[in-house]
Amino acid sequence: MSLKYAVLAALLEGEASGYELSKVFDASLANFWPATPQQLYRELDRLAGEGLIEFRTVPQERRPTKRLFSLTEAGRERLDAFAAEPTRRPTAVRDEFLIKMQAMDGVAPEEVRALVEERRSWALGKLARYERVRERLLDGRTEDAYLRDAERVGPYLTLAAGITFEQENVRWCDRVLDVLERRAPAGAARQARG
């Protein structure tokens, strides 16, 4: 999948500047489709060239003119067609950290522990950010009320997937830290014999 559909989906929320879209990506789409601001701006230009989005310019005092982007009817139709297509293949995890874990047995336990604690900290940070977005979306409603009454539930459901993913990252890190702790005495005995 290209960035194209992630940008089109982000514009379902309504008209937005490139800067605002980068914030949307940071807050809600980054859990499953990260993009840099430079990638977003290049994609916005491509999508406008394809007629899938349009923009209007808004002059600003003491700042460059701002472009506000919105979906065209053609963009909405393309996004709807994409959303209805079967997914081509399951997601493949490509994570440098997991390669390091695969090779961890030759590394000092305290170094491995530091890597795992850092990953756990990142996951907790993302969870906190996702929870803030969740509270903003719910706006005082229960989850059941939101899912029953909200105009669009897709953003909430994808956010829930991100929350679950990061909760599982924390659980996995806790398990790895526990394994490292339990192995510490055996590792020290092996080193003393070696």
PDB file of C-alpha atoms in Angstrom, residues 25-95:
ATOM      1  CA  PHE A  25      -0.324  11.261  11.269  1.00  0.00           C
ATOM      2  CA  ASP A  26       1.643  11.749  14.471  1.00  0.00           C
ATOM      3  CA  ALA A  27      -1.378  11.371  16.727  1.00  0.00           C
ATOM      4  CA  SER A  28      -3.482   8.706  15.069  1.00  0.00           C
ATOM      5  CA  LEU A  29      -1.990   7.101  11.966  1.00  0.00           C
ATOM      6  CA  ALA A  30       1.588   6.640  13.161  1.00  0.00           C
ATOM      7  CA  ASN A  31       0.561   3.506  15.043  1.00  0.00           C
ATOM      8  CA  PHE A  32       0.140   1.736  11.704  1.00  0.00           C
ATOM      9  CA  TRP A  33       1.435   3.996   8.922  1.00  0.00           C
ATOM     10  CA  PRO A  34       4.187   6.465   9.868  1.00  0.00           C
ATOM     11  CA  ALA A  35       5.269   9.237   7.487  1.00  0.00           C
ATOM     12  CA  THR A  36       7.613  12.185   7.687  1.00  0.00           C
ATOM     13  CA  PRO A  37       6.356  15.707   6.898  1.00  0.00           C
ATOM     14  CA  GLN A  38       8.493  15.688   3.720  1.00  0.00           C
ATOM     15  CA  GLN A  39       6.828  12.460   2.542  1.00  0.00           C
ATOM     16  CA  LEU A  40       3.401  13.942   3.265  1.00  0.00           C
ATOM     17  CA  TYR A  41       4.047  17.128   1.290  1.00  0.00           C
ATOM     18  CA  ARG A  42       5.337  15.143  -1.715  1.00  0.00           C
ATOM     19  CA  GLU A  43       2.283  12.887  -1.566  1.00  0.00           C
ATOM     20  CA  LEU A  44      -0.092  15.854  -1.289  1.00  0.00           C
ATOM     21  CA  ASP A  45       1.383  17.308  -4.493  1.00  0.00           C
ATOM     22  CA  ARG A  46       1.034  13.934  -6.279  1.00  0.00           C
ATOM     23  CA  LEU A  47      -2.552  13.481  -5.133  1.00  0.00           C
ATOM     24  CA  ALA A  48      -3.475  16.991  -6.262  1.00  0.00           C
ATOM     25  CA  GLY A  49      -1.866  16.229  -9.633  1.00  0.00           C
ATOM     26  CA  GLU A  50      -4.002  13.073  -9.911  1.00  0.00           C
ATOM     27  CA  GLY A  51      -7.165  15.039  -9.062  1.00  0.00           C
ATOM     28  CA  LEU A  52      -7.807  13.000  -5.913  1.00  0.00           C
ATOM     29  CA  ILE A  53      -7.499  16.026  -3.649  1.00  0.00           C
ATOM     30  CA  GLU A  54      -7.781  19.747  -4.187  1.00  0.00           C
ATOM     31  CA  PHE A  55      -6.507  22.704  -2.264  1.00  0.00           C
ATOM     32  CA  ARG A  56      -7.277  26.320  -1.689  1.00  0.00           C
ATOM     33  CA  THR A  57      -4.781  28.921  -0.634  1.00  0.00           C
ATOM     34  CA  VAL A  58      -5.184  31.067   2.441  1.00  0.00           C
ATOM     35  CA  PRO A  59      -2.979  34.164   2.746  1.00  0.00           C
ATOM     36  CA  GLN A  60      -1.499  34.733   6.190  1.00  0.00           C
ATOM     37  CA  GLU A  61       0.086  37.808   7.704  1.00  0.00           C
ATOM     38  CA  ARG A  62       3.846  37.487   8.287  1.00  0.00           C
ATOM     39  CA  ARG A  63       3.756  33.839   7.234  1.00  0.00           C
ATOM     40  CA  PRO A  64       3.767  32.013   3.923  1.00  0.00           C
ATOM     41  CA  THR A  65       0.467  31.362   2.206  1.00  0.00           C
ATOM     42  CA  LYS A  66      -1.161  28.222   3.581  1.00  0.00           C
ATOM     43  CA  ARG A  67      -2.679  25.490   1.411  1.00  0.00           C
ATOM     44  CA  LEU A  68      -5.741  23.687   2.770  1.00  0.00           C
ATOM     45  CA  PHE A  69      -6.351  20.265   1.224  1.00  0.00           C
ATOM     46  CA  SER A  70      -9.599  18.339   0.881  1.00  0.00           C
ATOM     47  CA  LEU A  71     -10.811  15.196  -0.856  1.00  0.00           C
ATOM     48  CA  THR A  72     -12.372  15.459  -4.294  1.00  0.00           C
ATOM     49  CA  GLU A  73     -15.239  13.212  -5.314  1.00  0.00           C
ATOM     50  CA  ALA A  74     -12.717  11.168  -7.344  1.00  0.00           C
ATOM     51  CA  GLY A  75     -10.517  10.867  -4.242  1.00  0.00           C
ATOM     52  CA  ARG A  76     -13.435   9.683  -2.130  1.00  0.00           C
ATOM     53  CA  GLU A  77     -14.396   7.120  -4.778  1.00  0.00           C
ATOM     54  CA  ARG A  78     -10.804   5.849  -5.018  1.00  0.00           C
ATOM     55  CA  LEU A  79     -10.577   5.557  -1.223  1.00  0.00           C
ATOM     56  CA  ASP A  80     -13.932   3.744  -1.031  1.00  0.00           C
ATOM     57  CA  ALA A  81     -12.790   1.299  -3.741  1.00  0.00           C
ATOM     58  CA  PHE A  82      -9.509   0.711  -1.898  1.00  0.00           C
ATOM     59  CA  ALA A  83     -11.329   0.122   1.417  1.00  0.00           C
ATOM     60  CA  ALA A  84     -13.540  -2.522  -0.223  1.00  0.00           C
ATOM     61  CA  GLU A  85     -10.637  -4.472  -1.782  1.00  0.00           C
ATOM     62  CA  PRO A  86      -9.407  -7.613  -0.051  1.00  0.00           C
ATOM     63  CA  THR A  87      -6.089  -7.115   1.731  1.00  0.00           C
ATOM     64  CA  ARG A  88      -3.316  -8.548  -0.435  1.00  0.00           C
ATOM     65  CA  ARG A  89      -1.271 -10.168   2.300  1.00  0.00           C
ATOM     66  CA  PRO A  90      -0.941 -10.099   6.075  1.00  0.00           C
ATOM     67  CA  THR A  91       1.342  -7.560   7.666  1.00  0.00           C
ATOM     68  CA  ALA A  92       4.970  -8.614   7.958  1.00  0.00           C
ATOM     69  CA  VAL A  93       6.844  -7.402  11.009  1.00  0.00           C
ATOM     70  CA  ARG A  94      10.195  -5.839  10.142  1.00  0.00           C
ATOM     71  CA  ASP A  95      11.773  -4.695  13.358  1.00  0.00           C
TER      72      ASP A  95
END
